[in-house]
Short mmCIF file of C-alpha atoms in Angstrom, two decimals:
data_model
loop_
_atom_site.label_atom_id
_atom_site.label_comp_id
_atom_site.label_asym_id
_atom_site.label_seq_id
_atom_site.Cartn_x
_atom_site.Cartn_y
_atom_site.Cartn_z
CA MET A 1 -10.17 -18.61 14.26
CA PHE A 2 -9.40 -17.84 10.60
CA ASP A 3 -11.55 -16.64 7.72
CA VAL A 4 -9.55 -18.07 3.71
CA ALA A 5 -12.78 -16.17 1.75
CA VAL A 6 -12.40 -12.86 4.26
CA PHE A 7 -8.22 -12.81 3.76
CA GLY A 8 -8.57 -13.90 0.34
CA SER A 9 -11.10 -10.99 -0.30
CA LEU A 10 -9.59 -8.25 0.89
CA PHE A 11 -6.46 -9.53 0.20
CA LEU A 12 -6.69 -9.23 -3.62
CA THR A 13 -8.90 -5.94 -3.29
CA LEU A 14 -5.73 -4.09 -1.22
CA PHE A 15 -2.98 -5.99 -3.98
CA VAL A 16 -4.98 -4.67 -7.12
CA ILE A 17 -6.27 -0.73 -5.42
CA MET A 18 -2.06 -0.65 -3.99
CA ASP A 19 -0.33 -2.29 -6.61
CA PRO A 20 2.63 -3.90 -5.73
CA PRO A 21 3.68 -4.50 -9.35
CA GLY A 22 2.57 -1.05 -11.28
CA ILE A 23 4.27 0.58 -7.98
CA THR A 24 7.62 -0.88 -9.27
CA PRO A 25 8.51 2.04 -12.20
CA ILE A 26 7.05 4.78 -9.52
CA PHE A 27 9.35 4.24 -6.89
CA LEU A 28 12.22 3.71 -9.15
CA ALA A 29 11.33 7.29 -10.77
CA LEU A 30 11.52 9.05 -6.72
CA THR A 31 14.15 7.57 -5.40
CA ALA A 32 16.25 7.74 -8.81
CA GLY A 33 20.21 9.22 -7.81
CA ARG A 34 19.86 7.91 -4.57
CA PRO A 35 22.30 5.07 -3.11
CA ALA A 36 21.34 1.82 -2.97
CA LYS A 37 21.32 1.58 1.00
CA VAL A 38 18.54 4.63 0.68
CA GLN A 39 16.74 3.44 -1.46
CA LYS A 40 16.64 0.20 0.67
CA GLN A 41 15.78 2.24 3.30
CA MET A 42 13.10 4.18 1.61
CA ALA A 43 11.51 0.97 0.37
CA PHE A 44 10.88 -0.43 3.92
CA GLN A 45 9.88 3.89 4.95
CA ALA A 46 7.56 3.76 2.46
CA VAL A 47 5.16 0.31 3.21
CA CYS A 48 5.61 0.95 6.80
CA VAL A 49 4.09 4.77 6.66
CA ALA A 50 2.00 2.86 4.32
CA GLY A 51 1.51 0.59 7.35
CA GLY A 52 0.75 2.55 9.72
CA VAL A 53 -1.85 4.69 7.82
CA ILE A 54 -3.94 1.87 6.60
CA VAL A 55 -4.29 0.51 11.01
CA LEU A 56 -5.48 4.02 11.99
CA PHE A 57 -8.27 4.08 9.64
CA GLY A 58 -8.92 0.44 10.02
CA LEU A 59 -8.96 1.17 13.76
CA ILE A 60 -10.93 4.15 13.87
CA GLY A 61 -11.53 5.72 10.19
CA GLN A 62 -14.32 6.28 10.30
CA GLN A 63 -14.49 8.17 13.68
CA ILE A 64 -11.78 10.43 12.09
CA LEU A 65 -13.80 11.39 9.05
CA ASP A 66 -16.77 11.55 10.09
CA TYR A 67 -14.79 13.78 13.17
CA LEU A 68 -13.62 15.84 10.37
CA HIS A 69 -16.82 16.06 7.96
CA VAL A 70 -15.11 14.42 5.08
CA SER A 71 -16.70 12.15 3.12
CA MET A 72 -15.03 9.21 0.68
CA PRO A 73 -15.18 10.92 -2.27
CA ALA A 74 -13.68 13.98 -0.90
CA LEU A 75 -10.92 12.29 0.38
CA MET A 76 -10.28 10.80 -2.79
CA ILE A 77 -10.80 13.75 -5.21
CA ALA A 78 -7.81 15.27 -2.58
CA GLY A 79 -5.63 12.53 -2.59
CA GLY A 80 -5.93 12.42 -6.46
CA LEU A 81 -5.34 15.81 -7.17
CA LEU A 82 -2.09 15.80 -5.11
CA LEU A 83 -1.18 12.68 -7.28
CA LEU A 84 -1.56 14.69 -9.99
CA LEU A 85 1.06 17.40 -8.91
CA ILE A 86 3.46 14.50 -8.68
CA ALA A 87 3.17 13.09 -12.02
CA LEU A 88 3.36 16.54 -13.56
CA ASP A 89 6.54 16.76 -11.78
CA LEU A 90 7.57 13.69 -12.94
CA LEU A 91 6.85 13.91 -16.49
CA THR A 92 8.08 17.66 -16.97
CA GLY A 93 11.28 16.47 -15.43
CA LYS A 94 11.28 18.83 -12.84
CA THR A 95 11.36 16.73 -9.67
CA ASP A 96 15.78 17.51 -10.96
CA GLU A 97 15.34 21.29 -10.80
CA PRO A 98 15.04 22.15 -6.92
CA GLN A 99 17.59 21.63 -4.62
CA GLN A 100 15.75 20.97 -1.98
CA THR A 101 13.81 18.27 -3.17
CA LYS A 102 16.85 15.80 -2.62
CA ASP A 103 16.97 16.13 0.51
CA VAL A 104 12.99 15.54 0.95
CA ASN A 105 11.86 11.22 1.77
CA VAL A 106 9.45 10.37 -0.76
CA ALA A 107 9.05 7.95 1.20
CA LEU A 108 6.45 9.39 3.25
CA VAL A 109 4.90 11.60 0.28
CA PRO A 110 4.00 10.34 -2.25
CA LEU A 111 5.20 6.96 -1.12
CA GLY A 112 3.70 6.13 1.74
CA MET A 113 1.11 8.07 1.22
CA PRO A 114 -1.32 8.77 -1.60
CA LEU A 115 0.42 5.76 -3.28
CA LEU A 116 0.24 2.89 -1.63
CA ALA A 117 -2.21 4.02 1.21
CA GLY A 118 -4.30 5.80 -0.63
CA PRO A 119 -7.84 6.66 -0.20
CA GLY A 120 -9.05 3.49 -2.54
CA ALA A 121 -7.28 0.92 0.15
CA ILE A 122 -8.34 3.37 2.73
CA VAL A 123 -11.95 2.97 2.77
CA SER A 124 -11.35 -1.02 1.42
CA VAL A 125 -9.67 -1.23 5.01
CA ILE A 126 -12.44 0.62 6.68
CA LEU A 127 -15.17 -1.55 5.02
CA ALA A 128 -13.51 -4.49 5.61
CA VAL A 129 -13.37 -3.89 8.95
CA GLN A 130 -17.20 -2.50 10.08
CA LYS A 131 -17.90 -5.94 7.78
CA ALA A 132 -15.27 -8.44 10.19
CA ASP A 133 -18.65 -9.50 12.34
CA SER A 134 -16.55 -12.03 14.10
CA THR A 135 -13.19 -12.89 15.79
CA SER A 136 -11.94 -15.63 12.40
CA ALA A 137 -13.44 -12.28 10.92
CA GLN A 138 -10.70 -9.40 12.67
CA VAL A 139 -8.10 -11.76 12.23
CA SER A 140 -8.07 -12.28 8.64
CA VAL A 141 -8.56 -8.90 7.94
CA TRP A 142 -5.39 -7.69 9.92
CA VAL A 143 -3.32 -11.06 8.44
CA ALA A 144 -4.44 -9.90 4.94
CA ILE A 145 -2.86 -5.98 5.93
CA LEU A 146 0.11 -7.54 6.77
CA ALA A 147 0.71 -9.81 3.97
CA VAL A 148 -0.18 -6.81 1.44
CA HIS A 149 2.27 -4.90 2.79
CA VAL A 150 5.20 -7.39 3.34
CA VAL A 151 4.65 -8.34 -0.95
CA LEU A 152 5.13 -4.52 -1.39
CA TRP A 153 8.35 -3.76 0.41
CA LEU A 154 9.69 -7.21 -1.52
CA VAL A 155 8.84 -5.99 -4.78
CA MET A 156 10.00 -2.43 -4.11
CA ARG A 157 13.21 -3.39 -2.26
CA TYR A 158 14.02 -6.43 -5.38
CA SER A 159 13.46 -4.00 -7.97
CA LEU A 160 16.44 -2.24 -6.98
CA LEU A 161 17.99 -4.74 -9.63
CA ILE A 162 16.04 -2.78 -12.46
CA ILE A 163 18.50 0.07 -11.93
CA ARG A 164 21.65 -1.67 -12.41
CA VAL A 165 20.41 -3.47 -15.69
CA ILE A 166 18.91 -0.13 -17.50
CA LYS A 167 21.83 2.66 -16.49
CA ASP A 168 21.44 6.53 -16.08
CA GLY A 169 18.71 7.16 -19.88
CA GLY A 170 16.61 3.78 -18.71
CA VAL A 171 16.22 5.84 -15.27
CA VAL A 172 14.80 8.87 -17.45
CA LEU A 173 12.66 7.15 -19.39
CA VAL A 174 11.19 4.93 -16.34
CA THR A 175 10.49 8.40 -14.68
CA ARG A 176 8.38 9.64 -17.64
CA LEU A 177 6.44 7.01 -18.18
CA ALA A 178 5.78 6.87 -14.34
CA GLY A 179 4.97 10.21 -14.85
CA MET A 180 2.19 9.37 -17.53
CA MET A 181 1.02 6.00 -15.54
CA LEU A 182 0.52 8.53 -12.05
CA SER A 183 -1.28 11.16 -13.75
CA ALA A 184 -3.57 8.31 -15.36
CA ILE A 185 -3.92 6.86 -11.63
CA ALA A 186 -4.60 10.36 -10.34
CA VAL A 187 -7.25 11.45 -13.01
CA GLN A 188 -9.20 8.08 -12.59
CA GLN A 189 -9.08 8.88 -8.48
CA ILE A 190 -10.95 12.40 -9.03
CA ILE A 191 -13.30 10.53 -11.74
CA ASN A 192 -14.11 8.01 -9.10
CA GLY A 193 -15.07 10.61 -6.53
CA VAL A 194 -16.63 13.08 -8.61
CA THR A 195 -18.91 10.13 -9.74
CA GLN A 196 -19.79 9.04 -6.05
CA VAL A 197 -20.94 12.86 -5.44
CA ILE A 198 -23.11 12.95 -8.34
CA ARG A 199 -24.65 9.75 -7.11
CA GLY A 200 -25.20 10.53 -3.81
CA SER A 201 -26.50 14.07 -4.55
#
């Protein structure tokens, strides 16, 4: 009732795409200035949101995209543009200026989606579910999804220890680095989407 090959393949794919180590500085930057208890809650909420989105698209993702007449490349480009806007705010420090952003739950957007549950992860899960032609393969797919999200939660939950070491000055540095990394991820996502559009035309 369990296919190790299917589990390993999807787990590694999602691990690379969702990138638990790489999300750490971005999580720290987006949640900086909030109490530790709130940050822990946001780590859990982000994983829950990402998990909910992934499960939804795993179950009826293709039907949703077909109904909306949205292609996979369009989803990738849109997600990339959204991430690029957030990255520019991190790079310029504008996230500290508007007072209302302090009340925004970044666990939902951009952490939960599109950072964790981004187009790459969504597409991978849709394809994995479609290819799982047996009960053992289906079980393995969903266990792999659960395992990746547990790893994500653990990494973000315990990344808060870093803040105690690097202090406020370090948080500013991490924020700028996170913005640079996130902008690169966003641009690459847009390039991948445009490349797929060109190949399909």
